[in-house]
Short mmCIF file of C-alpha atoms in Angstrom, two decimals:
data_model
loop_
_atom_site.label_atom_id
_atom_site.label_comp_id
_atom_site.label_asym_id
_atom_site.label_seq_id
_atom_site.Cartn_x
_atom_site.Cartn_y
_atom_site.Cartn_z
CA UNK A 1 28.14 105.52 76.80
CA UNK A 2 29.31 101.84 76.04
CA UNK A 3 30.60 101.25 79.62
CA UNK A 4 34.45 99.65 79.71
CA UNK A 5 32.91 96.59 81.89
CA UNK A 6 29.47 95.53 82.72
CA UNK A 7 27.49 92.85 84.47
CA UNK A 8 25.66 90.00 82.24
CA UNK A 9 22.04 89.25 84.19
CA UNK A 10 19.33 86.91 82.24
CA UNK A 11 16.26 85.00 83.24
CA UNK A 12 17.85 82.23 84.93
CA UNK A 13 19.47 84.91 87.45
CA UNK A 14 16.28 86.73 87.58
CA UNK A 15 14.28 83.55 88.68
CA UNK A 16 17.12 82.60 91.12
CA UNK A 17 16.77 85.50 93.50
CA UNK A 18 13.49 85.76 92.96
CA UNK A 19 12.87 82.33 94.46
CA UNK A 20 15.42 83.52 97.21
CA UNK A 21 13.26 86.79 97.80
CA UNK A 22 9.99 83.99 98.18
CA UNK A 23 11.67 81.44 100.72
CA UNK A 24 11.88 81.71 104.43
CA UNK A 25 15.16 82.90 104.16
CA UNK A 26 16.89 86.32 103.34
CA UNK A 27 19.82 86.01 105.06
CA UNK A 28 22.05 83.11 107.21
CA UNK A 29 19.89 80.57 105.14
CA UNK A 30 20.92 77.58 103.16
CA UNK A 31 21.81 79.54 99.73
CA UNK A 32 24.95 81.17 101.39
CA UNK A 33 26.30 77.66 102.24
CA UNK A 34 24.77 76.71 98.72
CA UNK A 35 27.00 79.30 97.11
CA UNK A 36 29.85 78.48 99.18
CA UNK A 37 30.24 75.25 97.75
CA UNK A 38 29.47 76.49 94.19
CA UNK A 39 32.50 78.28 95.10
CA UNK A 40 34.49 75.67 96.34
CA UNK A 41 34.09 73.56 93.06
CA UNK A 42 35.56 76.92 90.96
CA UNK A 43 38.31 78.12 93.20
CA UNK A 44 39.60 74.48 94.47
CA UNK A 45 39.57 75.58 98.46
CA UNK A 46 36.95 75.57 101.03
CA UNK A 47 35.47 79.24 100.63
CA UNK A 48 34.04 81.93 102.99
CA UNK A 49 31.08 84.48 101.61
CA UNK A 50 31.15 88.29 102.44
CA UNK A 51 29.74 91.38 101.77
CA UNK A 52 32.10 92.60 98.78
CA UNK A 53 35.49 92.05 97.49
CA UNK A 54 37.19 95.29 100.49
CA UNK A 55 35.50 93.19 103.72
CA UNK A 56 37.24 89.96 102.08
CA UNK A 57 40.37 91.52 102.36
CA UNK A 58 39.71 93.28 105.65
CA UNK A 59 38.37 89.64 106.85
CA UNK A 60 41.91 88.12 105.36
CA UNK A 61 44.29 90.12 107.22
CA UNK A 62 42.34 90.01 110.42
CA UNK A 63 42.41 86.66 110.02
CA UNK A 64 46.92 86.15 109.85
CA UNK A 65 46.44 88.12 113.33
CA UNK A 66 47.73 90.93 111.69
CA UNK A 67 48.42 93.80 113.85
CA UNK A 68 49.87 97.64 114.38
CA UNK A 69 53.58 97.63 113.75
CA UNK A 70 53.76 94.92 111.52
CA UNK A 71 54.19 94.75 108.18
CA UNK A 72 52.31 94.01 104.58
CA UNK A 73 53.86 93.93 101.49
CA UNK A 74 51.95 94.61 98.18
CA UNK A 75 51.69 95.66 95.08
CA UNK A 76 50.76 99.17 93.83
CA UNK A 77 48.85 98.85 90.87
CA UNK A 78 45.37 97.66 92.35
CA UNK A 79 42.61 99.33 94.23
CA UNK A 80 43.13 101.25 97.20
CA UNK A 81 41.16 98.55 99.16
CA UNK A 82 44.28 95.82 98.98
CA UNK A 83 46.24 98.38 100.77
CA UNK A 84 43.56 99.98 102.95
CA UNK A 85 42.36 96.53 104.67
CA UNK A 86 45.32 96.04 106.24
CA UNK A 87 46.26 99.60 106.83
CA UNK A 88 43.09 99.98 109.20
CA UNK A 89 44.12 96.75 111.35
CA UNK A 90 47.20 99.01 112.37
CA UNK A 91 49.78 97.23 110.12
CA UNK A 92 52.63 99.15 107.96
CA UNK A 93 51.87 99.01 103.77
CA UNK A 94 55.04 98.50 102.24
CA UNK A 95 54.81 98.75 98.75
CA UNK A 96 56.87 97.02 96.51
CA UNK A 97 57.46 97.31 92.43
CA UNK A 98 55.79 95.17 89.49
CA UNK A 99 57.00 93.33 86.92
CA UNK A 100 57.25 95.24 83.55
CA UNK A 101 54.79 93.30 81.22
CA UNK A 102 51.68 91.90 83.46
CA UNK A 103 52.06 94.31 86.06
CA UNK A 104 52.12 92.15 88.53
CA UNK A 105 53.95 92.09 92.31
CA UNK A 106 57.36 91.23 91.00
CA UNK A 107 58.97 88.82 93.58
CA UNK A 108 62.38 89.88 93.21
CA UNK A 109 61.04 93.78 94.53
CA UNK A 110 58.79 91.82 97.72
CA UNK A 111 61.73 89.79 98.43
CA UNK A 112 64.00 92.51 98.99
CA UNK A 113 61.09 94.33 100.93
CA UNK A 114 61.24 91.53 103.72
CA UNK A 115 61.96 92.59 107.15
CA UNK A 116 61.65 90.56 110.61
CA UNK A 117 58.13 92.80 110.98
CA UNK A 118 56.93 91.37 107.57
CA UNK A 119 53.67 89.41 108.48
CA UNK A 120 51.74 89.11 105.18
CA UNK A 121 52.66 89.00 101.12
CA UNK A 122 49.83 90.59 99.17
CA UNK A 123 49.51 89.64 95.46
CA UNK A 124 47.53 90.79 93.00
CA UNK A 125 46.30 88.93 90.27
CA UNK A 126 46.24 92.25 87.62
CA UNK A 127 43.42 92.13 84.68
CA UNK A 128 42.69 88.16 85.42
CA UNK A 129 46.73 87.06 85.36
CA UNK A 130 47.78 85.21 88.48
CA UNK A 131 50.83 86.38 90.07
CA UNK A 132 53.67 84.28 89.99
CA UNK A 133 52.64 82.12 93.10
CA UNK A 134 55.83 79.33 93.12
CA UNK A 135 58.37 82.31 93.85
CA UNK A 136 56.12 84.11 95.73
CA UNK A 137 55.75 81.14 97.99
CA UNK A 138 59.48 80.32 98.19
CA UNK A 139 59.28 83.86 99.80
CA UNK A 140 57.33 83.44 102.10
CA UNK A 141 58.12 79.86 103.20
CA UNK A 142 61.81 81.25 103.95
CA UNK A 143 60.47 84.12 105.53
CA UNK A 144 57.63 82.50 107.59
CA UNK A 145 54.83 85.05 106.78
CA UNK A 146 51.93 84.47 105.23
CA UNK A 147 50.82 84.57 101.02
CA UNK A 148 47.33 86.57 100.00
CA UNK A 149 46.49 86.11 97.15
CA UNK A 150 43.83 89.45 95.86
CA UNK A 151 41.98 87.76 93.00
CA UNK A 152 39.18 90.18 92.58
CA UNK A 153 40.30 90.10 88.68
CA UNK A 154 40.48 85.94 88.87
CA UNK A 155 38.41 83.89 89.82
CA UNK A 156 38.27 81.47 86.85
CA UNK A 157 41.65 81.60 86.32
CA UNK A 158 44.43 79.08 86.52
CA UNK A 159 48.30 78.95 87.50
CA UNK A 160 50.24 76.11 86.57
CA UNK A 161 47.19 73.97 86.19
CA UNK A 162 46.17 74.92 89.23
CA UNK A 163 42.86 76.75 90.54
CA UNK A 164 43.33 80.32 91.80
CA UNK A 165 42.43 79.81 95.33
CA UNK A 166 44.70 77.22 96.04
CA UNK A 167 47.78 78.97 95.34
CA UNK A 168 48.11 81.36 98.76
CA UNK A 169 47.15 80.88 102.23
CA UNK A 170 44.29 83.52 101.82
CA UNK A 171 42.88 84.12 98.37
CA UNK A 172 40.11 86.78 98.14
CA UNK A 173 37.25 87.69 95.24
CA UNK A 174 35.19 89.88 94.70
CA UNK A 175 31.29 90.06 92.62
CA UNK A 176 31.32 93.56 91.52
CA UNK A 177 28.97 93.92 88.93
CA UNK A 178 32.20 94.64 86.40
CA UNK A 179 33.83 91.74 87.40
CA UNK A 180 33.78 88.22 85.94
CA UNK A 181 30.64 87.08 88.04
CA UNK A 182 28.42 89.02 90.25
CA UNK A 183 25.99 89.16 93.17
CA UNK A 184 25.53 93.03 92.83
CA UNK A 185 27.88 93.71 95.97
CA UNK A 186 29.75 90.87 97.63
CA UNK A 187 32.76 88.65 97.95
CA UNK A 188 34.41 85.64 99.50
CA UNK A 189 37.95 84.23 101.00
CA UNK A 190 39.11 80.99 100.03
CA UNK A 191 41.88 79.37 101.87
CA UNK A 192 43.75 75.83 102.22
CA UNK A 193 44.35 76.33 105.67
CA UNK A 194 40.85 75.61 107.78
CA UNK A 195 42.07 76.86 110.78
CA UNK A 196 42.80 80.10 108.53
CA UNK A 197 39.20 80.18 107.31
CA UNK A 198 37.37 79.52 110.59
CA UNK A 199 39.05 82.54 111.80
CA UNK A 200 37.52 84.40 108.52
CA UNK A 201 33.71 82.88 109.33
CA UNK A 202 34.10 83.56 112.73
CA UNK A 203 34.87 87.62 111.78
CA UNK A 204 32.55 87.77 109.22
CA UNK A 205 29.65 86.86 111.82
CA UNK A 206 30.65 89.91 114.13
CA UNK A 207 33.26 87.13 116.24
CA UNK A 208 29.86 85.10 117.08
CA UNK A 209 30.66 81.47 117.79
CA UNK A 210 28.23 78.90 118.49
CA UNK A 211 29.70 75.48 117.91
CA UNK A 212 29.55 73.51 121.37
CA UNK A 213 33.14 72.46 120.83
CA UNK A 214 34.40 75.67 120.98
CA UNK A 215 32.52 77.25 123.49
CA UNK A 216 34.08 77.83 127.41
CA UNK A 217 30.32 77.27 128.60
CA UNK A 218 28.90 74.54 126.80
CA UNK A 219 25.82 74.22 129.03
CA UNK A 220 24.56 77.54 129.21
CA UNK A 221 21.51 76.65 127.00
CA UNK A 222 20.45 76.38 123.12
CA UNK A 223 20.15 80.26 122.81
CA UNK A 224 24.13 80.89 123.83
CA UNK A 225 27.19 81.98 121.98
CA UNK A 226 29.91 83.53 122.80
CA UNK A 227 32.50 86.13 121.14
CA UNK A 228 36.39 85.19 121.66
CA UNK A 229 37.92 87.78 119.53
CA UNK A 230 36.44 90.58 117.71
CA UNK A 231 34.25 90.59 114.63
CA UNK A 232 32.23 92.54 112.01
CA UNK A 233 29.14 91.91 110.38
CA UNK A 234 30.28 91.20 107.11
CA UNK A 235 27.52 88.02 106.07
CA UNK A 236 25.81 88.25 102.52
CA UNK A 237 22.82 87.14 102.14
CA UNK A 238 21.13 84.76 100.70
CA UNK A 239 19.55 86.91 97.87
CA UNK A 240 22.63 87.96 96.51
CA UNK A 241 23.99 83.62 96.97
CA UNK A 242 21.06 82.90 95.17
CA UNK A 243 22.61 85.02 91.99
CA UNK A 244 26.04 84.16 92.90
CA UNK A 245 25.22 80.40 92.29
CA UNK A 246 23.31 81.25 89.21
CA UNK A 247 25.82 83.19 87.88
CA UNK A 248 28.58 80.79 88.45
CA UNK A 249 27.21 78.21 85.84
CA UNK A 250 27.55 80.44 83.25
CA UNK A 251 30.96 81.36 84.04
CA UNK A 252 32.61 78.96 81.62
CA UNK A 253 30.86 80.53 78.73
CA UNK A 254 31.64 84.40 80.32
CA UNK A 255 35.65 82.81 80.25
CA UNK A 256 35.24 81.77 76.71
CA UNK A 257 33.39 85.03 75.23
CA UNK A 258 35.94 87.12 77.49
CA UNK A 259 38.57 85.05 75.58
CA UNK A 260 37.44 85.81 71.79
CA UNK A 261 37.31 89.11 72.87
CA UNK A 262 40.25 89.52 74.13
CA UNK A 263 42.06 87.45 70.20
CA UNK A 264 39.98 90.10 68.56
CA UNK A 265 41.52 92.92 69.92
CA UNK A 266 44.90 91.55 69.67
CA UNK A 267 44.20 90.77 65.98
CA UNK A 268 42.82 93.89 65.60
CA UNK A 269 44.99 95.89 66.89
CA UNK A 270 48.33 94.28 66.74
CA UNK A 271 49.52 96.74 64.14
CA UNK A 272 48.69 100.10 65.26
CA UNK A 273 51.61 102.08 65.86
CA UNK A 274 51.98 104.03 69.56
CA UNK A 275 50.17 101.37 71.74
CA UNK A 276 51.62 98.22 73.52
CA UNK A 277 48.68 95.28 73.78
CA UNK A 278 49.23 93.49 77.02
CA UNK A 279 51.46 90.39 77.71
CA UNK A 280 50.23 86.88 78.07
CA UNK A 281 52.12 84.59 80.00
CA UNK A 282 52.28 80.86 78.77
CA UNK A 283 52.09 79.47 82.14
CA UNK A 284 48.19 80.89 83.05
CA UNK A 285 45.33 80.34 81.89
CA UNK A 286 43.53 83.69 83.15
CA UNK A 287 40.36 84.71 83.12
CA UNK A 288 40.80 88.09 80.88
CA UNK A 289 38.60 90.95 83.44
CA UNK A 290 40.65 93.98 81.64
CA UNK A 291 42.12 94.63 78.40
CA UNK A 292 44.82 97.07 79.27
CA UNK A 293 46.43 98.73 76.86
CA UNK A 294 49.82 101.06 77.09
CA UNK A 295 49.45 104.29 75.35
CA UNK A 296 53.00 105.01 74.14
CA UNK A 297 54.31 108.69 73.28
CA UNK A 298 52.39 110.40 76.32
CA UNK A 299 49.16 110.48 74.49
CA UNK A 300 47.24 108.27 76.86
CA UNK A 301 45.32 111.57 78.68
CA UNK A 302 44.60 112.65 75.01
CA UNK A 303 43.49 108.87 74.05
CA UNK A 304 41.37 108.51 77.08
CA UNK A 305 39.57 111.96 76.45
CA UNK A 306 38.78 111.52 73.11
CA UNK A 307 37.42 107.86 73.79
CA UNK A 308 35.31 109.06 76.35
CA UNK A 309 34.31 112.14 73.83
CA UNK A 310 32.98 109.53 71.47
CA UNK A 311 30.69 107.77 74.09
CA UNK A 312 33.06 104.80 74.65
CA UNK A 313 33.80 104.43 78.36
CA UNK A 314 37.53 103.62 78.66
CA UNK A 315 38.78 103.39 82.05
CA UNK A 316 42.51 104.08 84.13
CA UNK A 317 43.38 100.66 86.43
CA UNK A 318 44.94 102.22 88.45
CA UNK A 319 46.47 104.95 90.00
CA UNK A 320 49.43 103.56 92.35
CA UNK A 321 47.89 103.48 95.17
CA UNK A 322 50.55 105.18 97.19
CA UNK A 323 49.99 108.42 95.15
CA UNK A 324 46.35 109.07 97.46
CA UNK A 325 46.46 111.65 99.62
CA UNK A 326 45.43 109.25 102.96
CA UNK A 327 49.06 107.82 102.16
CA UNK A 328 50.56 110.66 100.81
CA UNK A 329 49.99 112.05 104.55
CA UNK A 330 51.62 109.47 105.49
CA UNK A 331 54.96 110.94 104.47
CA UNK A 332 54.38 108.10 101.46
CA UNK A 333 56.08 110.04 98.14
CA UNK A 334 55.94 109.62 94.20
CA UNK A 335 59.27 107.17 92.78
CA UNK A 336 58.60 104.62 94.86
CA UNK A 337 57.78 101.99 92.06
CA UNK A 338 58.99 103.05 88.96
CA UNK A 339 58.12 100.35 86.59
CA UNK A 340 54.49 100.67 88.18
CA UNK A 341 54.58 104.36 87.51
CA UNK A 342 55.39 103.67 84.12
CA UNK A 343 52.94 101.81 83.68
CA UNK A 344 50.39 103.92 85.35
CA UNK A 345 51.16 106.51 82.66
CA UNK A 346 50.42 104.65 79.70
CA UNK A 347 47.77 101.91 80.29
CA UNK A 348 44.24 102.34 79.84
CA UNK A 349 41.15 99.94 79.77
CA UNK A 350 39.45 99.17 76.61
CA UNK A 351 35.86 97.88 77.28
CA UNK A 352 35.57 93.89 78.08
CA UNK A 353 32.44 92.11 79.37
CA UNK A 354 30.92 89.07 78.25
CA UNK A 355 27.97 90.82 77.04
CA UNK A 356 30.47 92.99 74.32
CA UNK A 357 29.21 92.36 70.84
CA UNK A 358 31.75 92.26 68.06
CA UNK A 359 30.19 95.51 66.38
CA UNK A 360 30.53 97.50 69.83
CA UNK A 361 34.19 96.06 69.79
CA UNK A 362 35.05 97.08 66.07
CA UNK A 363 33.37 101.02 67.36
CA UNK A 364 36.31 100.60 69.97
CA UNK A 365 38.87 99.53 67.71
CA UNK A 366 38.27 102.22 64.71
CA UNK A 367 37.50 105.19 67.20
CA UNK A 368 41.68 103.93 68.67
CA UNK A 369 42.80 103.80 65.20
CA UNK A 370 41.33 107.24 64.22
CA UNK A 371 42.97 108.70 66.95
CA UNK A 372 46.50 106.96 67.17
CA UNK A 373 46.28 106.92 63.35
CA UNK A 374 45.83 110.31 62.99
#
């Protein structure tokens, strides 16, 4: 099955965690701060490491204060987890409607979600694209709440000239192995606040503080810490740094193969009749982490089947997240977002990774026009 994303490992990764797995340290050691700053040079903002791309979130929203009976608007098309991290602090989701070609959170639809409980803006930066950030943040500056940005999809990607995590107060990533860099399981939050991204190091580390300036009892000893507000331990270690850092020098040349990828299949498939090849904005330079496509004429579950059928591993991103049972329970119903139910119904993934040869592409491309052809 030719899998419809896929991690890119080589020797230089290899050798990185096994020197990692050799040194004195596994965990809390100097390759976390290491990767940190590897980080830092990529997303433009002082960054945060965690275990995956759901505790960066949680870690995010814990870290606006957000609490039961506020509010969090966001987007429907993404993973459950944007949603779900701040649903477990207590807070309301409200979800609000994305635009028609990126499927992105459309600003006009969070604006007129707004309430005085309204703590946090969640955006998501869908298949690589950055959200548009400059209305987004007019938003939220006249509102007073804060801007997350999710940019699991992202990192790599620019808006306006400008670095992904410095466009929102939070900005979170994720290193899935399908996404554009990976450490196996982990993640990070960026942010151009400090005081924001203390908070997120100080819940990452189970609430743990040890700095001296900080501390109500300063002179208990060199063994004491203390815990001010609550915490989970959400640290990754320094095996998985180790391949984060590795893996973020060769992210220029995943950007550029995810690129020619993604001109082949608009060349390739720009004249097949009953499918709609997704938008690019002239304003972004994105990172391209899905090619979705829009499977006109209610063929997509036919599409999708036969793909699969043939060994080619297309994927759905996503269903609206609203539509799961744990919110469905929650008296959430179906209508909500039309435009992202519309687009729900058509799109589907066609296999991108940096490892994708052009022959494994051009199986993709005549298995679709066999079947849209036909």
């Amino acid at each position: 099955m030719l899998p419809y994303g896929r991690q890119s490992i080589d020797d230089a990764d290899v050798a990185a965690v096994v020197a990692a797995m050799g040194s004195d340290w596994l965990t809390t050691g100097p390759r976390v701060a290491a990767f940190e700053a590897d980080l830092e040079a990529v997303a433009g903002a002082p960054c945060v490491t965690v275990t995956n791309g759901t505790t960066a979130l949680h870690a995010a929203y814990a870290a606006t204060g957000l609490t039961a009976g506020e509010e969090v608007i966001t987007t429907p098309m993404t993973f459950v987890a944007t949603a779900s991290g701040a649903a477990v602090l207590g807070a309301t989701v409200v979800f609000a409607d994305v635009e028609e070609d990126t499927a992105n959170l459309d600003p006009a639809a969070a604006e007129a979600a707004v309430t005085s409980r309204t703590r946090v803006i969640s955006a998501v930066d869908y298949a690589g694209v950055p959200a548009d950030y400059d209305r987004l943040r007019k938003i939220t500056d006249t509102a007073g709440v804060f801007l997350l940005g999710d940019a699991a999809h992202s990192i790599g990607s620019a808006y306006r000239g400008r670095p992904v995590g410095t466009l929102a107060d939070l900005t979170t990533f994720s290193f899935f192995p399908t996404k554009n860099l990976t450490t196996g399981e982990g993640g990070a939050v960026a942010s151009i606040r400090p005081e924001l991204l203390e908070r997120v190091r100080d819940f990452r580390t189970v609430g743990s503080i040890r700095d001296p300036r900080r501390l109500r009892r300063a002179d208990e000893g060199g063994w004491h810490y203390e815990v001010h507000e609550f915490g989970l331990n959400y640290r990754l270690p320094d095996v998985l740094c180790a391949l984060g850092s590795a893996q973020l020098r060769r992210l220029a040349a995943f950007k550029a193969r995810r690129a020619r990828l993604t001109a082949r299949y608009d060349e390739l498939l720009a004249d097949l009749p009953g499918l709609r090849l997704p938008a690019q904005r002239s304003d972004v330079d994105p990172i391209r982490h899905l090619y979705p496509v829009r499977v006109k004429d209610g063929r997509r579950r036919e599409v999708y089947d036969r793909l699969r059928a043939a060994g080619i591993g297309v994927q759905v991103n996503y269903i609206p997240v609203y539509w799961h049972p744990v919110f469905e329970d929650l008296g959430y119903r179906r209508g909500m977002c039309p435009v992202a139910e519309s687009f729900y119904a058509e799109e589907l993934s066609l296999p991108l990774f940096a490892d994708l040869t052009d022959s494994d592409q051009d199986r993709v491309v005549e298995a679709l026009r066999g079947i849209l052809g036909s």
